[in-house]
JSON list of C-alpha atoms in Angstrom, two decimals:
[
{"chain": "A", "resi": 992, "resn": "MET", "atom": "CA", "xyz": [96.71, 41.14, 210.53]},
{"chain": "A", "resi": 993, "resn": "THR", "atom": "CA", "xyz": [99.86, 42.10, 211.30]},
{"chain": "A", "resi": 994, "resn": "GLY", "atom": "CA", "xyz": [100.57, 42.39, 207.72]},
{"chain": "A", "resi": 995, "resn": "GLY", "atom": "CA", "xyz": [101.07, 39.56, 204.84]},
{"chain": "A", "resi": 996, "resn": "LEU", "atom": "CA", "xyz": [99.45, 38.65, 201.68]},
{"chain": "A", "resi": 997, "resn": "SER", "atom": "CA", "xyz": [96.18, 36.73, 203.34]},
{"chain": "A", "resi": 998, "resn": "GLY", "atom": "CA", "xyz": [95.80, 39.88, 206.31]},
{"chain": "A", "resi": 999, "resn": "LYS", "atom": "CA", "xyz": [93.33, 42.37, 206.54]},
{"chain": "A", "resi": 1000, "resn": "VAL", "atom": "CA", "xyz": [95.72, 45.46, 207.28]},
{"chain": "A", "resi": 1001, "resn": "CYS", "atom": "CA", "xyz": [98.83, 46.46, 205.48]},
{"chain": "A", "resi": 1002, "resn": "TYR", "atom": "CA", "xyz": [102.04, 47.89, 206.81]},
{"chain": "A", "resi": 1003, "resn": "CYS", "atom": "CA", "xyz": [101.05, 50.69, 204.49]},
{"chain": "A", "resi": 1004, "resn": "GLY", "atom": "CA", "xyz": [98.08, 51.84, 205.96]},
{"chain": "A", "resi": 1005, "resn": "ALA", "atom": "CA", "xyz": [95.84, 49.78, 203.76]},
{"chain": "A", "resi": 1006, "resn": "ARG", "atom": "CA", "xyz": [92.71, 48.33, 204.69]},
{"chain": "A", "resi": 1007, "resn": "GLU", "atom": "CA", "xyz": [92.75, 45.90, 202.34]},
{"chain": "A", "resi": 1008, "resn": "GLU", "atom": "CA", "xyz": [95.19, 44.47, 199.82]},
{"chain": "A", "resi": 1009, "resn": "GLY", "atom": "CA", "xyz": [92.82, 45.55, 196.75]},
{"chain": "A", "resi": 1010, "resn": "VAL", "atom": "CA", "xyz": [92.71, 48.95, 197.84]},
{"chain": "A", "resi": 1011, "resn": "LEU", "atom": "CA", "xyz": [96.74, 49.31, 197.20]},
{"chain": "A", "resi": 1012, "resn": "LEU", "atom": "CA", "xyz": [97.10, 47.63, 194.22]},
{"chain": "A", "resi": 1013, "resn": "ALA", "atom": "CA", "xyz": [94.41, 49.38, 193.31]},
{"chain": "A", "resi": 1014, "resn": "LYS", "atom": "CA", "xyz": [95.49, 53.02, 193.89]},
{"chain": "A", "resi": 1015, "resn": "THR", "atom": "CA", "xyz": [98.19, 51.71, 192.20]},
{"chain": "A", "resi": 1016, "resn": "LYS", "atom": "CA", "xyz": [96.43, 51.24, 189.18]},
{"chain": "A", "resi": 1017, "resn": "THR", "atom": "CA", "xyz": [95.46, 54.64, 189.17]},
{"chain": "A", "resi": 1018, "resn": "TYR", "atom": "CA", "xyz": [98.78, 55.53, 190.00]},
{"chain": "A", "resi": 1019, "resn": "LYS", "atom": "CA", "xyz": [100.33, 53.95, 187.41]},
{"chain": "A", "resi": 1020, "resn": "LEU", "atom": "CA", "xyz": [97.72, 55.13, 184.65]},
{"chain": "A", "resi": 1021, "resn": "HIS", "atom": "CA", "xyz": [97.11, 58.65, 185.67]},
{"chain": "A", "resi": 1022, "resn": "ARG", "atom": "CA", "xyz": [101.60, 59.28, 184.91]},
{"chain": "A", "resi": 1023, "resn": "MET", "atom": "CA", "xyz": [100.88, 56.88, 181.60]},
{"chain": "A", "resi": 1024, "resn": "ARG", "atom": "CA", "xyz": [98.26, 59.93, 180.90]},
{"chain": "A", "resi": 1025, "resn": "ASN", "atom": "CA", "xyz": [100.31, 62.66, 181.66]},
{"chain": "A", "resi": 1026, "resn": "VAL", "atom": "CA", "xyz": [103.29, 61.31, 179.93]},
{"chain": "A", "resi": 1027, "resn": "ALA", "atom": "CA", "xyz": [101.15, 60.66, 176.83]},
{"chain": "A", "resi": 1028, "resn": "MET", "atom": "CA", "xyz": [99.72, 64.76, 176.95]},
{"chain": "A", "resi": 1029, "resn": "ARG", "atom": "CA", "xyz": [103.61, 65.48, 177.46]},
{"chain": "A", "resi": 1030, "resn": "GLU", "atom": "CA", "xyz": [104.55, 64.27, 174.56]},
{"chain": "A", "resi": 1031, "resn": "LYS", "atom": "CA", "xyz": [101.01, 65.75, 172.23]},
{"chain": "A", "resi": 1032, "resn": "VAL", "atom": "CA", "xyz": [102.25, 69.28, 173.32]},
{"chain": "A", "resi": 1033, "resn": "ALA", "atom": "CA", "xyz": [106.07, 68.55, 172.46]},
{"chain": "A", "resi": 1034, "resn": "GLU", "atom": "CA", "xyz": [104.73, 67.65, 168.91]},
{"chain": "A", "resi": 1035, "resn": "LYS", "atom": "CA", "xyz": [102.52, 70.47, 168.71]},
{"chain": "A", "resi": 1036, "resn": "ALA", "atom": "CA", "xyz": [105.42, 72.96, 169.49]},
{"chain": "A", "resi": 1037, "resn": "ASN", "atom": "CA", "xyz": [107.56, 70.98, 167.06]},
{"chain": "A", "resi": 1038, "resn": "THR", "atom": "CA", "xyz": [105.24, 72.59, 163.97]},
{"chain": "A", "resi": 1039, "resn": "ASN", "atom": "CA", "xyz": [106.45, 74.43, 161.37]},
{"chain": "A", "resi": 1040, "resn": "LEU", "atom": "CA", "xyz": [103.52, 76.67, 162.17]},
{"chain": "A", "resi": 1041, "resn": "ASN", "atom": "CA", "xyz": [105.55, 78.09, 165.95]},
{"chain": "A", "resi": 1042, "resn": "ALA", "atom": "CA", "xyz": [108.57, 77.75, 164.41]},
{"chain": "A", "resi": 1043, "resn": "TYR", "atom": "CA", "xyz": [107.37, 80.69, 162.04]},
{"chain": "A", "resi": 1044, "resn": "PHE", "atom": "CA", "xyz": [106.22, 82.59, 164.48]},
{"chain": "A", "resi": 1045, "resn": "MET", "atom": "CA", "xyz": [108.77, 81.56, 166.78]},
{"chain": "A", "resi": 1046, "resn": "VAL", "atom": "CA", "xyz": [111.46, 83.74, 164.44]},
{"chain": "A", "resi": 1047, "resn": "ALA", "atom": "CA", "xyz": [110.91, 86.85, 166.10]},
{"chain": "A", "resi": 1048, "resn": "LYS", "atom": "CA", "xyz": [111.55, 85.99, 169.52]},
{"chain": "A", "resi": 1049, "resn": "GLU", "atom": "CA", "xyz": [115.68, 85.23, 169.02]},
{"chain": "A", "resi": 1050, "resn": "ARG", "atom": "CA", "xyz": [117.79, 86.61, 170.65]},
{"chain": "A", "resi": 1051, "resn": "ASN", "atom": "CA", "xyz": [119.89, 88.06, 167.29]},
{"chain": "A", "resi": 1052, "resn": "SER", "atom": "CA", "xyz": [117.67, 90.07, 166.63]},
{"chain": "A", "resi": 1053, "resn": "SER", "atom": "CA", "xyz": [116.08, 93.40, 167.60]},
{"chain": "A", "resi": 1054, "resn": "VAL", "atom": "CA", "xyz": [113.43, 96.03, 166.85]},
{"chain": "A", "resi": 1055, "resn": "ALA", "atom": "CA", "xyz": [115.71, 97.95, 164.16]},
{"chain": "A", "resi": 1056, "resn": "LEU", "atom": "CA", "xyz": [116.44, 94.64, 162.52]},
{"chain": "A", "resi": 1057, "resn": "LEU", "atom": "CA", "xyz": [112.98, 93.61, 161.89]},
{"chain": "A", "resi": 1058, "resn": "GLU", "atom": "CA", "xyz": [111.29, 96.92, 161.12]},
{"chain": "A", "resi": 1059, "resn": "GLY", "atom": "CA", "xyz": [114.29, 97.08, 158.04]},
{"chain": "A", "resi": 1060, "resn": "ARG", "atom": "CA", "xyz": [116.25, 100.59, 159.05]},
{"chain": "A", "resi": 1061, "resn": "ALA", "atom": "CA", "xyz": [119.21, 98.60, 160.04]},
{"chain": "A", "resi": 1062, "resn": "GLU", "atom": "CA", "xyz": [121.11, 95.60, 158.18]},
{"chain": "A", "resi": 1063, "resn": "PRO", "atom": "CA", "xyz": [124.48, 93.89, 160.04]},
{"chain": "A", "resi": 1064, "resn": "VAL", "atom": "CA", "xyz": [127.52, 93.46, 158.16]},
{"chain": "A", "resi": 1065, "resn": "GLU", "atom": "CA", "xyz": [128.11, 89.95, 157.85]},
{"chain": "A", "resi": 1066, "resn": "GLY", "atom": "CA", "xyz": [130.67, 87.93, 159.82]},
{"chain": "A", "resi": 1067, "resn": "GLN", "atom": "CA", "xyz": [131.75, 91.23, 161.57]},
{"chain": "A", "resi": 1068, "resn": "THR", "atom": "CA", "xyz": [130.96, 91.54, 165.64]},
{"chain": "A", "resi": 1069, "resn": "CYS", "atom": "CA", "xyz": [130.72, 94.45, 167.23]},
{"chain": "A", "resi": 1070, "resn": "SER", "atom": "CA", "xyz": [133.76, 95.84, 168.74]},
{"chain": "A", "resi": 1071, "resn": "GLN", "atom": "CA", "xyz": [132.33, 97.43, 171.91]},
{"chain": "A", "resi": 1072, "resn": "CYS", "atom": "CA", "xyz": [130.45, 93.77, 173.43]},
{"chain": "A", "resi": 1073, "resn": "GLN", "atom": "CA", "xyz": [132.82, 91.57, 171.91]},
{"chain": "A", "resi": 1074, "resn": "GLY", "atom": "CA", "xyz": [129.70, 89.83, 169.85]},
{"chain": "A", "resi": 1075, "resn": "LEU", "atom": "CA", "xyz": [127.92, 89.66, 173.95]},
{"chain": "A", "resi": 1076, "resn": "GLY", "atom": "CA", "xyz": [125.07, 92.23, 172.64]},
{"chain": "A", "resi": 1077, "resn": "LYS", "atom": "CA", "xyz": [125.29, 93.53, 176.13]},
{"chain": "A", "resi": 1078, "resn": "CYS", "atom": "CA", "xyz": [127.63, 95.69, 178.06]},
{"chain": "A", "resi": 1079, "resn": "ASP", "atom": "CA", "xyz": [127.73, 97.11, 181.28]},
{"chain": "A", "resi": 1080, "resn": "CYS", "atom": "CA", "xyz": [124.96, 99.94, 182.12]},
{"chain": "A", "resi": 1081, "resn": "PHE", "atom": "CA", "xyz": [126.86, 103.71, 181.62]},
{"chain": "A", "resi": 1082, "resn": "HIS", "atom": "CA", "xyz": [124.76, 105.32, 184.25]},
{"chain": "A", "resi": 1083, "resn": "CYS", "atom": "CA", "xyz": [125.80, 102.71, 187.38]},
{"chain": "A", "resi": 1084, "resn": "GLN", "atom": "CA", "xyz": [129.00, 101.27, 185.37]},
{"chain": "A", "resi": 1085, "resn": "GLY", "atom": "CA", "xyz": [127.66, 97.92, 186.45]},
{"chain": "A", "resi": 1086, "resn": "LEU", "atom": "CA", "xyz": [126.54, 98.11, 189.75]},
{"chain": "A", "resi": 1087, "resn": "GLY", "atom": "CA", "xyz": [122.87, 98.64, 189.63]},
{"chain": "A", "resi": 1088, "resn": "ARG", "atom": "CA", "xyz": [122.31, 100.90, 192.06]},
{"chain": "A", "resi": 1089, "resn": "ALA", "atom": "CA", "xyz": [122.86, 104.62, 190.99]},
{"chain": "A", "resi": 1090, "resn": "ASN", "atom": "CA", "xyz": [123.81, 105.79, 194.67]},
{"chain": "A", "resi": 1091, "resn": "TYR", "atom": "CA", "xyz": [127.03, 105.67, 195.69]},
{"chain": "A", "resi": 1092, "resn": "THR", "atom": "CA", "xyz": [128.33, 103.66, 192.52]},
{"chain": "A", "resi": 1093, "resn": "SER", "atom": "CA", "xyz": [132.46, 104.60, 194.01]},
{"chain": "A", "resi": 1094, "resn": "THR", "atom": "CA", "xyz": [132.47, 102.11, 196.92]},
{"chain": "A", "resi": 1095, "resn": "ALA", "atom": "CA", "xyz": [131.62, 98.43, 196.31]},
{"chain": "A", "resi": 1096, "resn": "VAL", "atom": "CA", "xyz": [129.46, 98.39, 199.75]},
{"chain": "A", "resi": 1097, "resn": "LEU", "atom": "CA", "xyz": [127.06, 100.65, 201.04]},
{"chain": "A", "resi": 1098, "resn": "PRO", "atom": "CA", "xyz": [127.39, 102.70, 203.95]},
{"chain": "A", "resi": 1099, "resn": "ARG", "atom": "CA", "xyz": [125.42, 100.61, 206.67]},
{"chain": "A", "resi": 1100, "resn": "GLY", "atom": "CA", "xyz": [121.93, 102.35, 207.69]},
{"chain": "A", "resi": 1101, "resn": "THR", "atom": "CA", "xyz": [122.02, 103.55, 203.55]},
{"chain": "A", "resi": 1102, "resn": "TYR", "atom": "CA", "xyz": [119.75, 101.02, 201.35]},
{"chain": "A", "resi": 1103, "resn": "PRO", "atom": "CA", "xyz": [120.57, 100.77, 197.33]},
{"chain": "A", "resi": 1104, "resn": "VAL", "atom": "CA", "xyz": [118.74, 103.14, 195.21]},
{"chain": "A", "resi": 1105, "resn": "TRP", "atom": "CA", "xyz": [118.27, 100.62, 191.07]},
{"chain": "A", "resi": 1106, "resn": "CYS", "atom": "CA", "xyz": [119.12, 102.01, 188.51]},
{"chain": "A", "resi": 1107, "resn": "ALA", "atom": "CA", "xyz": [116.54, 103.37, 186.15]},
{"chain": "A", "resi": 1108, "resn": "GLU", "atom": "CA", "xyz": [118.13, 102.97, 183.13]},
{"chain": "A", "resi": 1109, "resn": "CYS", "atom": "CA", "xyz": [119.04, 98.87, 184.23]},
{"chain": "A", "resi": 1110, "resn": "GLY", "atom": "CA", "xyz": [116.92, 98.70, 186.26]},
{"chain": "A", "resi": 1111, "resn": "GLY", "atom": "CA", "xyz": [119.53, 97.37, 188.59]},
{"chain": "A", "resi": 1112, "resn": "GLY", "atom": "CA", "xyz": [120.73, 94.67, 186.70]},
{"chain": "A", "resi": 1113, "resn": "GLY", "atom": "CA", "xyz": [123.99, 97.16, 185.89]},
{"chain": "A", "resi": 1114, "resn": "VAL", "atom": "CA", "xyz": [123.63, 95.09, 182.04]},
{"chain": "A", "resi": 1115, "resn": "VAL", "atom": "CA", "xyz": [121.65, 97.42, 178.69]},
{"chain": "A", "resi": 1116, "resn": "TYR", "atom": "CA", "xyz": [121.36, 96.44, 175.39]},
{"chain": "A", "resi": 1117, "resn": "CYS", "atom": "CA", "xyz": [124.59, 97.45, 173.46]},
{"chain": "A", "resi": 1118, "resn": "PHE", "atom": "CA", "xyz": [124.53, 101.02, 171.73]},
{"chain": "A", "resi": 1119, "resn": "LYS", "atom": "CA", "xyz": [126.21, 100.55, 169.02]},
{"chain": "A", "resi": 1120, "resn": "CYS", "atom": "CA", "xyz": [124.89, 96.87, 168.17]},
{"chain": "A", "resi": 1121, "resn": "GLN", "atom": "CA", "xyz": [121.02, 97.08, 169.28]},
{"chain": "A", "resi": 1122, "resn": "GLY", "atom": "CA", "xyz": [121.89, 94.37, 170.63]},
{"chain": "A", "resi": 1123, "resn": "THR", "atom": "CA", "xyz": [122.53, 92.08, 167.69]},
{"chain": "A", "resi": 1124, "resn": "GLY", "atom": "CA", "xyz": [126.18, 91.73, 168.82]},
{"chain": "A", "resi": 1125, "resn": "LYS", "atom": "CA", "xyz": [126.70, 92.69, 164.99]},
{"chain": "A", "resi": 1126, "resn": "LYS", "atom": "CA", "xyz": [127.61, 95.36, 163.19]},
{"chain": "A", "resi": 1127, "resn": "LEU", "atom": "CA", "xyz": [125.31, 97.14, 162.15]},
{"chain": "A", "resi": 1128, "resn": "PHE", "atom": "CA", "xyz": [126.67, 99.47, 159.47]},
{"chain": "A", "resi": 1129, "resn": "ALA", "atom": "CA", "xyz": [130.36, 100.05, 158.36]},
{"chain": "A", "resi": 1130, "resn": "GLU", "atom": "CA", "xyz": [133.19, 102.74, 160.11]},
{"chain": "A", "resi": 1131, "resn": "GLY", "atom": "CA", "xyz": [134.46, 104.30, 158.72]},
{"chain": "A", "resi": 1132, "resn": "ILE", "atom": "CA", "xyz": [132.38, 106.16, 156.88]},
{"chain": "A", "resi": 1133, "resn": "GLY", "atom": "CA", "xyz": [131.54, 110.00, 157.34]},
{"chain": "A", "resi": 1134, "resn": "PHE", "atom": "CA", "xyz": [132.21, 113.65, 155.78]},
{"chain": "A", "resi": 1135, "resn": "ARG", "atom": "CA", "xyz": [134.17, 116.06, 157.48]},
{"chain": "A", "resi": 1136, "resn": "LEU", "atom": "CA", "xyz": [132.63, 119.72, 158.56]},
{"chain": "A", "resi": 1137, "resn": "PRO", "atom": "CA", "xyz": [134.89, 122.83, 157.16]},
{"chain": "A", "resi": 1138, "resn": "HIS", "atom": "CA", "xyz": [135.64, 125.33, 159.80]},
{"chain": "A", "resi": 1139, "resn": "ASP", "atom": "CA", "xyz": [135.04, 128.81, 159.01]},
{"chain": "A", "resi": 1140, "resn": "ASP", "atom": "CA", "xyz": [138.35, 129.44, 158.27]},
{"chain": "A", "resi": 1141, "resn": "GLU", "atom": "CA", "xyz": [137.74, 127.17, 154.96]},
{"chain": "A", "resi": 1142, "resn": "LEU", "atom": "CA", "xyz": [134.23, 128.41, 154.62]},
{"chain": "A", "resi": 1143, "resn": "LYS", "atom": "CA", "xyz": [135.76, 131.94, 153.63]},
{"chain": "A", "resi": 1144, "resn": "ASP", "atom": "CA", "xyz": [136.51, 133.51, 150.11]},
{"chain": "A", "resi": 1145, "resn": "PRO", "atom": "CA", "xyz": [140.04, 134.67, 149.67]}
]
């Protein structure tokens, strides 16, 4: 009665061996069903339809590029963020808090006031490349405004 193949009580707490076998069979059946369902979900995720809709969620895309306002210059990375698409927040200098930005540690008894620009993360999207990491506009294009002295007629 203390265990073994012919006993009524098993060491793991099951009353009979048939109950233990039924539990393990049920567990294996559920595990096989779960694996099959995961494979079906993976197959559906790999369809062309989902790939079509996931184009807008790529890391290098931005609202400006999707709307057609700006086109990236091919093969050049942004000089501000070095191609990362993000840079330190200009308001909090990358600390993530708006108070005591000149010190690394807050004074005793003060709580941080989180930065409104970056939300406390210390990082914002690059303003030059709008988060794409590539140059959107060719640099050096511009015009010069004449001074007042040049506008006067001689």
